[in-house]
Short mmCIF file of C-alpha atoms in Angstrom, two decimals:
data_model
loop_
_atom_site.label_atom_id
_atom_site.label_comp_id
_atom_site.label_asym_id
_atom_site.label_seq_id
_atom_site.Cartn_x
_atom_site.Cartn_y
_atom_site.Cartn_z
CA UNK A 17 357.59 27.79 7.86
CA UNK A 18 358.16 29.24 11.17
CA UNK A 19 355.09 31.29 11.03
CA UNK A 20 353.03 28.42 9.99
CA UNK A 21 354.28 26.34 12.85
CA UNK A 22 353.64 29.24 15.31
CA UNK A 23 350.15 29.61 13.82
CA UNK A 24 349.52 25.83 14.33
CA UNK A 25 350.66 26.05 18.02
CA UNK A 26 348.32 28.95 18.62
CA UNK A 27 345.48 27.03 17.11
CA UNK A 28 346.27 24.01 19.15
CA UNK A 29 346.33 26.10 22.35
CA UNK A 30 343.06 27.69 21.35
CA UNK A 31 341.51 24.29 20.77
CA UNK A 32 342.76 22.74 23.98
CA UNK A 33 342.46 25.68 26.41
CA UNK A 34 340.56 28.32 24.76
CA UNK A 35 343.67 30.31 24.55
CA UNK A 36 343.21 33.26 21.95
CA UNK A 37 346.52 34.88 21.02
CA UNK A 38 344.87 38.09 20.09
CA UNK A 39 343.28 38.39 23.69
CA UNK A 40 345.51 36.40 26.05
CA UNK A 41 349.23 36.36 26.59
CA UNK A 42 351.13 32.97 27.31
CA UNK A 43 353.47 34.43 29.88
CA UNK A 44 350.39 35.97 31.74
CA UNK A 45 348.63 32.64 31.73
CA UNK A 46 351.70 30.60 33.00
CA UNK A 47 352.32 33.33 35.61
CA UNK A 48 348.76 32.98 36.72
CA UNK A 49 348.95 29.24 36.89
CA UNK A 50 352.00 29.27 39.12
CA UNK A 51 350.36 31.98 41.36
CA UNK A 52 347.13 29.76 41.70
CA UNK A 53 349.33 26.71 42.65
CA UNK A 54 351.26 28.66 45.18
CA UNK A 55 348.13 29.98 46.84
CA UNK A 56 346.37 26.62 47.11
CA UNK A 57 349.47 24.19 47.55
CA UNK A 58 348.80 24.27 51.27
CA UNK A 59 346.32 21.37 50.51
CA UNK A 60 349.36 19.14 50.09
CA UNK A 61 349.93 19.49 53.79
CA UNK A 62 346.41 20.13 55.09
CA UNK A 63 344.43 17.39 53.47
CA UNK A 64 346.91 14.49 54.59
CA UNK A 65 346.92 16.14 57.97
CA UNK A 66 343.08 15.83 58.36
CA UNK A 67 343.16 12.25 57.08
CA UNK A 68 345.95 11.34 59.57
CA UNK A 69 343.17 10.91 62.07
CA UNK A 70 342.26 7.75 60.09
CA UNK A 71 345.85 6.30 60.15
CA UNK A 72 345.00 4.08 63.02
CA UNK A 73 342.23 2.66 60.97
CA UNK A 74 344.74 1.61 58.31
CA UNK A 75 344.60 4.61 55.84
CA UNK A 76 348.18 5.66 55.43
CA UNK A 77 348.85 9.46 55.36
CA UNK A 78 351.50 9.06 52.81
CA UNK A 79 349.03 7.31 50.44
CA UNK A 80 346.58 10.20 51.07
CA UNK A 81 349.32 12.61 49.92
CA UNK A 82 349.82 10.85 46.63
CA UNK A 83 345.96 10.63 46.12
CA UNK A 84 345.72 14.38 46.95
CA UNK A 85 348.25 15.20 44.25
CA UNK A 86 347.00 12.92 41.60
CA UNK A 87 343.28 14.07 42.19
CA UNK A 88 344.43 17.76 41.98
CA UNK A 89 346.31 16.91 38.73
CA UNK A 90 343.31 15.11 37.12
CA UNK A 91 340.84 17.68 38.29
CA UNK A 92 342.81 20.58 37.04
CA UNK A 93 343.40 18.92 33.64
CA UNK A 94 339.77 18.47 33.24
CA UNK A 95 339.05 22.00 34.03
CA UNK A 96 341.72 23.05 31.63
CA UNK A 97 340.87 20.95 28.64
CA UNK A 98 337.03 20.52 28.93
CA UNK A 99 335.88 23.65 30.73
CA UNK A 100 338.65 25.85 29.53
CA UNK A 101 338.52 27.90 32.65
CA UNK A 102 341.57 29.22 34.88
CA UNK A 103 340.62 27.38 37.93
CA UNK A 104 342.61 24.80 39.93
CA UNK A 105 341.05 21.84 41.63
CA UNK A 106 342.01 19.82 44.68
CA UNK A 107 340.37 17.76 47.48
CA UNK A 108 338.09 20.29 49.13
CA UNK A 109 338.33 21.91 52.58
CA UNK A 110 335.19 21.22 54.73
CA UNK A 111 334.05 18.22 52.79
CA UNK A 112 337.30 16.37 53.82
CA UNK A 113 336.52 17.19 57.35
CA UNK A 114 333.08 15.82 56.87
CA UNK A 115 334.50 12.67 55.53
CA UNK A 116 336.87 12.09 58.32
CA UNK A 117 335.15 13.54 61.37
CA UNK A 118 331.60 12.95 60.64
CA UNK A 119 331.23 9.79 58.35
CA UNK A 120 334.25 7.79 59.87
CA UNK A 121 334.83 9.12 63.30
CA UNK A 122 331.37 10.42 64.19
CA UNK A 123 329.21 7.82 62.56
CA UNK A 124 331.69 4.95 63.03
CA UNK A 125 331.91 3.85 59.33
CA UNK A 126 335.17 2.56 57.81
CA UNK A 127 337.14 4.77 55.39
CA UNK A 128 336.53 2.28 52.68
CA UNK A 129 332.82 2.62 53.15
CA UNK A 130 333.25 6.52 52.93
CA UNK A 131 335.27 6.31 49.77
CA UNK A 132 332.47 4.02 48.25
CA UNK A 133 329.99 6.62 49.23
CA UNK A 134 331.95 9.42 47.48
CA UNK A 135 332.41 7.37 44.29
CA UNK A 136 328.60 6.70 44.16
CA UNK A 137 327.74 10.22 44.74
CA UNK A 138 330.46 11.33 42.14
CA UNK A 139 328.77 9.10 39.44
CA UNK A 140 325.41 10.55 40.54
CA UNK A 141 326.92 14.09 40.11
CA UNK A 142 328.10 13.20 36.57
CA UNK A 143 324.54 12.25 35.68
CA UNK A 144 323.13 15.40 37.34
CA UNK A 145 325.50 17.45 35.42
CA UNK A 146 324.69 15.77 32.21
CA UNK A 147 321.11 16.71 32.69
CA UNK A 148 322.08 20.09 33.81
CA UNK A 149 320.29 19.81 37.17
CA UNK A 150 323.22 21.22 39.13
CA UNK A 151 323.49 24.11 36.65
CA UNK A 152 319.85 24.85 37.17
CA UNK A 153 320.17 24.89 40.84
CA UNK A 154 323.38 27.11 40.83
CA UNK A 155 321.72 29.62 38.72
CA UNK A 156 318.46 29.50 40.68
CA UNK A 157 320.17 30.50 44.09
CA UNK A 158 319.56 34.30 44.48
CA UNK A 159 322.62 36.53 44.33
CA UNK A 160 322.43 37.28 48.02
CA UNK A 161 322.33 33.81 49.08
CA UNK A 162 325.29 33.03 46.88
CA UNK A 163 327.28 35.72 48.75
CA UNK A 164 326.09 34.26 52.14
CA UNK A 165 327.17 30.75 51.00
CA UNK A 166 330.74 31.96 50.44
CA UNK A 167 330.53 33.65 53.89
CA UNK A 168 329.39 30.55 55.59
CA UNK A 169 331.91 28.18 54.04
CA UNK A 170 334.61 30.73 54.97
CA UNK A 171 333.54 30.77 58.64
CA UNK A 172 333.35 27.04 58.69
CA UNK A 173 336.84 26.46 57.27
CA UNK A 174 338.17 29.12 59.63
CA UNK A 175 336.66 27.31 62.56
CA UNK A 176 338.30 23.96 61.43
CA UNK A 177 341.62 25.87 61.28
CA UNK A 178 341.28 27.26 64.84
CA UNK A 179 340.58 23.74 66.13
CA UNK A 180 343.39 22.28 64.36
CA UNK A 181 345.63 24.82 65.78
CA UNK A 182 344.32 24.12 69.08
CA UNK A 183 343.43 27.72 69.69
CA UNK A 184 339.63 26.70 70.07
CA UNK A 185 339.04 23.64 72.21
CA UNK A 186 336.04 21.67 73.53
CA UNK A 187 334.47 22.74 76.87
CA UNK A 188 331.88 20.99 79.02
CA UNK A 189 330.15 24.20 80.09
CA UNK A 190 330.25 26.26 76.81
CA UNK A 191 330.87 23.57 74.17
CA UNK A 192 333.91 25.66 72.95
CA UNK A 193 336.42 27.92 74.47
CA UNK A 194 339.89 29.62 74.02
CA UNK A 195 342.69 27.48 74.87
CA UNK A 196 345.43 28.58 77.34
CA UNK A 197 348.50 29.59 75.46
CA UNK A 198 350.89 27.21 77.45
CA UNK A 199 351.56 24.70 74.62
CA UNK A 200 354.29 25.20 72.08
CA UNK A 201 351.86 24.07 69.33
CA UNK A 202 349.33 26.77 70.21
CA UNK A 203 352.03 29.28 70.51
CA UNK A 204 353.49 28.27 66.99
CA UNK A 205 349.94 28.52 65.56
CA UNK A 206 349.69 32.11 66.84
CA UNK A 207 352.98 32.98 65.37
CA UNK A 208 352.03 31.27 62.07
CA UNK A 209 348.73 33.27 61.92
CA UNK A 210 350.69 36.57 62.24
CA UNK A 211 353.30 35.53 59.67
CA UNK A 212 350.61 34.26 57.06
CA UNK A 213 348.54 37.27 57.64
CA UNK A 214 351.45 39.70 57.06
CA UNK A 215 352.53 37.91 53.89
CA UNK A 216 348.92 38.18 52.55
CA UNK A 217 348.75 41.90 53.47
CA UNK A 218 352.00 42.38 51.75
CA UNK A 219 350.61 40.63 48.60
CA UNK A 220 353.39 38.22 48.53
CA UNK A 221 352.72 35.68 45.79
CA UNK A 222 352.01 32.26 47.35
CA UNK A 223 351.97 33.96 50.88
CA UNK A 224 349.94 31.22 52.51
CA UNK A 225 352.43 28.43 51.30
CA UNK A 226 355.50 30.42 52.39
CA UNK A 227 353.71 31.24 55.63
CA UNK A 228 353.22 27.47 56.28
CA UNK A 229 356.78 26.61 55.41
CA UNK A 230 358.24 29.52 57.53
CA UNK A 231 356.00 28.57 60.57
CA UNK A 232 357.09 24.91 60.18
CA UNK A 233 360.73 25.94 60.28
CA UNK A 234 360.22 28.03 63.51
CA UNK A 235 358.58 25.02 65.01
CA UNK A 236 361.74 22.97 64.75
CA UNK A 237 363.59 24.49 67.84
CA UNK A 238 360.18 24.59 69.49
CA UNK A 239 359.98 20.87 69.26
CA UNK A 240 356.75 20.97 67.22
CA UNK A 241 358.13 20.26 63.74
CA UNK A 242 360.34 17.22 62.92
CA UNK A 243 361.82 17.45 59.38
CA UNK A 244 363.85 14.63 57.88
CA UNK A 245 364.48 14.28 53.99
CA UNK A 246 362.78 16.60 51.55
CA UNK A 247 362.69 14.78 48.14
CA UNK A 248 361.79 11.13 47.71
CA UNK A 249 359.75 8.82 45.43
CA UNK A 250 356.03 9.26 45.90
CA UNK A 251 354.33 7.12 48.70
CA UNK A 252 352.66 4.11 47.31
CA UNK A 253 348.97 4.56 46.35
CA UNK A 254 348.28 0.92 46.72
CA UNK A 255 346.76 0.85 50.29
CA UNK A 256 343.95 3.10 49.28
CA UNK A 257 343.63 2.72 45.49
CA UNK A 258 340.15 1.37 44.51
CA UNK A 259 339.54 0.40 48.10
CA UNK A 260 335.70 0.16 47.90
CA UNK A 261 333.40 -1.63 50.39
CA UNK A 262 330.58 -3.07 48.09
CA UNK A 263 329.21 -5.47 50.60
CA UNK A 264 327.21 -2.65 52.20
CA UNK A 265 326.21 -0.96 48.96
CA UNK A 266 322.41 -1.74 49.48
CA UNK A 267 322.36 -0.97 53.17
CA UNK A 268 320.13 1.78 54.69
CA UNK A 269 323.46 3.29 56.09
CA UNK A 270 324.90 3.58 52.60
CA UNK A 271 321.89 5.28 51.35
CA UNK A 272 321.94 7.78 54.22
CA UNK A 273 325.76 8.46 53.82
CA UNK A 274 325.48 8.70 49.83
CA UNK A 275 322.51 11.13 50.21
CA UNK A 276 324.32 13.23 52.92
CA UNK A 277 327.37 13.37 50.74
CA UNK A 278 325.28 14.29 47.76
CA UNK A 279 323.84 17.16 49.51
CA UNK A 280 326.93 18.39 51.04
CA UNK A 281 328.99 17.96 47.82
CA UNK A 282 326.25 19.67 45.71
CA UNK A 283 325.98 22.68 47.75
CA UNK A 284 329.58 22.90 48.98
CA UNK A 285 330.63 22.79 45.19
CA UNK A 286 327.99 25.20 44.10
CA UNK A 287 328.82 27.45 46.93
CA UNK A 288 332.65 27.42 46.40
CA UNK A 289 332.24 27.69 42.61
CA UNK A 290 329.94 30.69 43.06
CA UNK A 291 332.41 32.31 45.47
CA UNK A 292 335.38 31.83 43.23
CA UNK A 293 333.19 33.07 40.10
CA UNK A 294 332.26 36.16 41.99
CA UNK A 295 335.80 36.80 43.11
CA UNK A 296 336.91 36.31 39.48
CA UNK A 297 334.05 38.55 38.06
CA UNK A 298 332.77 35.62 35.96
CA UNK A 299 329.13 36.25 36.97
CA UNK A 300 326.71 38.18 34.64
CA UNK A 301 324.31 40.98 35.84
CA UNK A 302 321.48 38.35 36.43
CA UNK A 303 323.83 36.46 38.73
CA UNK A 304 324.48 33.55 36.36
CA UNK A 305 328.04 31.91 36.35
CA UNK A 306 329.58 31.89 32.94
CA UNK A 307 330.28 28.30 31.67
CA UNK A 308 329.05 26.80 34.96
CA UNK A 309 327.87 23.67 33.14
CA UNK A 310 331.32 22.44 32.14
CA UNK A 311 332.84 23.55 35.24
CA UNK A 312 330.32 21.51 37.26
CA UNK A 313 330.97 18.45 34.91
CA UNK A 314 334.73 18.93 35.51
CA UNK A 315 334.07 18.85 39.25
CA UNK A 316 331.97 15.76 38.99
CA UNK A 317 334.43 13.78 36.94
CA UNK A 318 337.30 14.88 39.48
CA UNK A 319 335.28 13.69 42.49
CA UNK A 320 334.71 10.31 40.89
CA UNK A 321 338.29 9.81 39.91
CA UNK A 322 339.54 11.16 43.30
CA UNK A 323 337.32 8.55 45.05
CA UNK A 324 339.06 5.80 43.00
CA UNK A 325 342.48 7.29 44.02
CA UNK A 326 341.50 7.35 47.54
CA UNK A 327 340.48 10.85 48.77
CA UNK A 328 337.43 12.81 49.41
CA UNK A 329 335.56 15.20 47.05
CA UNK A 330 337.71 17.20 44.66
CA UNK A 331 336.45 20.73 43.88
CA UNK A 332 337.21 24.17 42.61
CA UNK A 333 339.50 26.15 44.85
CA UNK A 334 338.53 29.70 45.86
CA UNK A 335 342.28 30.50 45.62
CA UNK A 336 341.93 30.22 41.97
CA UNK A 337 340.97 33.92 42.10
CA UNK A 338 344.47 34.73 42.89
CA UNK A 339 345.59 33.65 39.45
CA UNK A 340 342.58 35.39 37.62
CA UNK A 341 343.66 38.51 39.49
CA UNK A 342 346.97 38.60 37.83
CA UNK A 343 345.44 37.83 34.26
CA UNK A 344 344.69 34.19 34.04
CA UNK A 345 341.52 33.79 31.80
CA UNK A 346 341.93 30.40 30.03
CA UNK A 347 342.42 26.75 30.60
CA UNK A 348 346.12 27.16 30.14
CA UNK A 349 346.22 28.61 33.59
CA UNK A 350 344.68 25.39 34.98
CA UNK A 351 347.03 23.33 32.87
CA UNK A 352 350.01 25.01 34.66
CA UNK A 353 348.35 24.27 37.98
CA UNK A 354 348.18 20.67 37.06
CA UNK A 355 351.84 20.55 36.05
CA UNK A 356 352.88 22.14 39.34
CA UNK A 357 351.03 19.72 41.35
CA UNK A 358 352.74 16.80 39.30
CA UNK A 359 356.04 18.14 40.29
CA UNK A 360 355.11 18.33 44.10
CA UNK A 361 354.49 14.62 43.99
CA UNK A 362 358.23 14.07 44.73
CA UNK A 363 358.20 16.53 47.70
CA UNK A 364 355.99 14.32 50.06
CA UNK A 365 358.46 14.21 52.99
CA UNK A 366 358.38 18.00 53.12
CA UNK A 367 354.71 18.41 53.10
CA UNK A 368 354.02 15.43 55.42
CA UNK A 369 356.26 16.74 58.06
CA UNK A 370 354.40 20.06 58.37
CA UNK A 371 352.45 20.01 61.75
CA UNK A 372 348.73 21.28 62.00
CA UNK A 373 350.04 24.24 63.94
CA UNK A 374 351.54 25.59 60.68
CA UNK A 375 348.68 24.53 58.41
CA UNK A 376 345.83 25.75 60.64
CA UNK A 377 346.70 29.38 60.20
CA UNK A 378 346.34 28.93 56.41
CA UNK A 379 342.89 27.63 56.84
CA UNK A 380 341.88 30.55 58.87
CA UNK A 381 343.12 32.87 56.24
CA UNK A 382 341.30 30.93 53.57
CA UNK A 383 338.26 31.49 55.62
CA UNK A 384 339.01 35.15 55.67
CA UNK A 385 339.30 35.19 51.76
CA UNK A 386 335.93 33.56 51.27
CA UNK A 387 334.37 36.21 53.50
CA UNK A 388 335.43 39.23 51.60
CA UNK A 389 332.48 39.38 49.15
CA UNK A 390 329.62 40.96 50.86
CA UNK A 391 328.37 43.43 48.30
CA UNK A 392 325.69 41.12 46.90
CA UNK A 393 323.75 40.98 49.99
CA UNK A 394 320.92 43.74 50.36
CA UNK A 395 321.40 44.69 54.00
CA UNK A 396 318.28 46.98 53.79
CA UNK A 397 315.96 44.16 53.01
CA UNK A 398 315.24 41.65 55.97
CA UNK A 399 313.75 39.08 53.41
CA UNK A 400 317.35 39.01 52.14
CA UNK A 401 319.27 39.37 55.33
CA UNK A 402 317.55 36.85 57.55
CA UNK A 403 318.14 33.91 55.15
CA UNK A 404 321.69 35.04 54.54
CA UNK A 405 322.33 35.27 58.27
CA UNK A 406 320.92 31.83 58.87
CA UNK A 407 323.15 30.41 56.19
CA UNK A 408 326.25 32.15 57.38
CA UNK A 409 325.70 31.30 61.02
CA UNK A 410 324.60 27.80 60.88
CA UNK A 411 327.38 26.45 58.66
CA UNK A 412 330.20 26.59 61.50
CA UNK A 413 327.75 26.20 64.23
CA UNK A 414 325.99 23.02 62.88
CA UNK A 415 329.57 21.91 61.49
CA UNK A 416 327.74 21.26 58.12
CA UNK A 417 327.88 23.19 54.96
CA UNK A 418 324.78 21.56 53.58
CA UNK A 419 322.67 22.20 56.64
CA UNK A 420 323.56 25.90 56.48
CA UNK A 421 322.59 26.14 52.81
CA UNK A 422 319.45 24.03 53.00
CA UNK A 423 318.01 25.82 56.12
CA UNK A 424 319.12 29.11 54.55
CA UNK A 425 316.92 28.28 51.36
CA UNK A 426 314.03 27.28 53.57
CA UNK A 427 314.13 30.54 55.39
CA UNK A 428 314.35 32.43 52.15
CA UNK A 429 311.15 31.00 50.75
CA UNK A 430 309.26 31.55 54.05
CA UNK A 431 310.56 35.15 54.33
CA UNK A 432 309.59 36.00 50.65
CA UNK A 433 306.27 34.23 51.09
CA UNK A 434 305.40 36.04 54.25
CA UNK A 435 306.05 39.36 52.44
CA UNK A 436 303.20 38.96 50.22
CA UNK A 437 302.76 38.82 46.46
CA UNK A 438 305.75 41.12 45.87
CA UNK A 439 308.00 38.63 47.66
CA UNK A 440 306.37 35.57 46.20
CA UNK A 441 307.14 36.78 42.70
CA UNK A 442 310.95 36.73 43.67
CA UNK A 443 310.65 32.83 44.38
CA UNK A 444 311.65 30.90 41.44
CA UNK A 445 310.12 27.47 40.62
CA UNK A 446 313.45 25.78 41.26
CA UNK A 447 313.62 27.42 44.67
CA UNK A 448 310.11 26.10 45.52
CA UNK A 449 311.27 22.51 44.56
CA UNK A 450 314.31 22.93 46.68
CA UNK A 451 312.19 24.18 49.60
CA UNK A 452 309.92 21.17 49.37
CA UNK A 453 312.84 18.65 49.16
CA UNK A 454 314.61 20.13 52.20
CA UNK A 455 311.55 20.46 54.33
CA UNK A 456 310.78 16.73 53.57
CA UNK A 457 314.47 15.82 54.40
CA UNK A 458 314.26 17.41 57.77
CA UNK A 459 310.72 15.97 58.53
CA UNK A 460 312.15 12.40 57.58
CA UNK A 461 315.24 13.09 59.77
CA UNK A 462 312.92 13.96 62.73
CA UNK A 463 310.77 10.84 62.36
#
């Protein structure tokens, strides 16, 4: 009887998460899930911190924390059960900055308007995933460009981290400049960068999260951190739940914002997923990502649900590679990630009290981690290097992931075409279609 029950449990785990007892160990999968959670848990402090810029517009930071947790739980569960992959999901870095600083603060739209745009593009993503359009695009991007996308996103996230820390500031003459180290918050950021860096160097599990917490504690006597209680009931989600602005759904502005989100989310997701899969060694010799269709669908569903909850695009996290590195291979790892996020729901005062000076260093190091894969770029071929360099450079300088990818793809086609027939043969039909669409987009933007 005992062995029958044990066999039934193993069959259930295999059906739910793709867990094969002959190839995988439950202890390893659980350990990998906890590891992944610890490495990406900084999002619980960073995402509400970024959205705090919208609090004067009526978007409570506490509610964003709850939305962040629930979106992470839902996204990771879909990845665990549907895609059966060991990746954790949460509101993405970079795209959340686009939501807050570009759509709301830059373009002047309300956060309700932006959430509506995220919801619409999430539904569109589900449709694109059903028809395998996203999968086609992901597999069509050359291996070298995939590596460059990971690099570019890494630099972009690191740049946001430096700004949040106050280390890089605006300057009238040079646009950006290094800050004077005369503010306690800037000094704390530098201390935090060293602490987080050393913990990562020492391979401490969850080094980024522990670095954030330790930096926040050091900030108490410096007057930067102000802790109160640690455990409480979750902040109400009501102020931002299903808060859509349908009155402008047919406006030109909505179309522009939805299409912008569509491009940013499409290539942000593909770029991050490619970077994670490369890190996890889940890419075959032809550069195709194993199971990318189901992973993209999980991502699309998570984005749609996240918009309903009240947060920006939910996506696969590059830190998932940490769990893979310690042996995570199935959806059981992602399930453990979801469970850990659910527990974190009751620690909102702790995460919300952490200042940007403590979370900024984590963003910088996440950028470092995304820039570690350079082996796929053929540095001896200018038709590969020039497009890759354009992609890497323009993401942080244009403050746009999508522009970096689109201009990089345009440059890739032009460089290969200019090389002659040998280069033209290396341009896939999908890349030609993307080239035409992107050129038209920039022509339309110029008119």
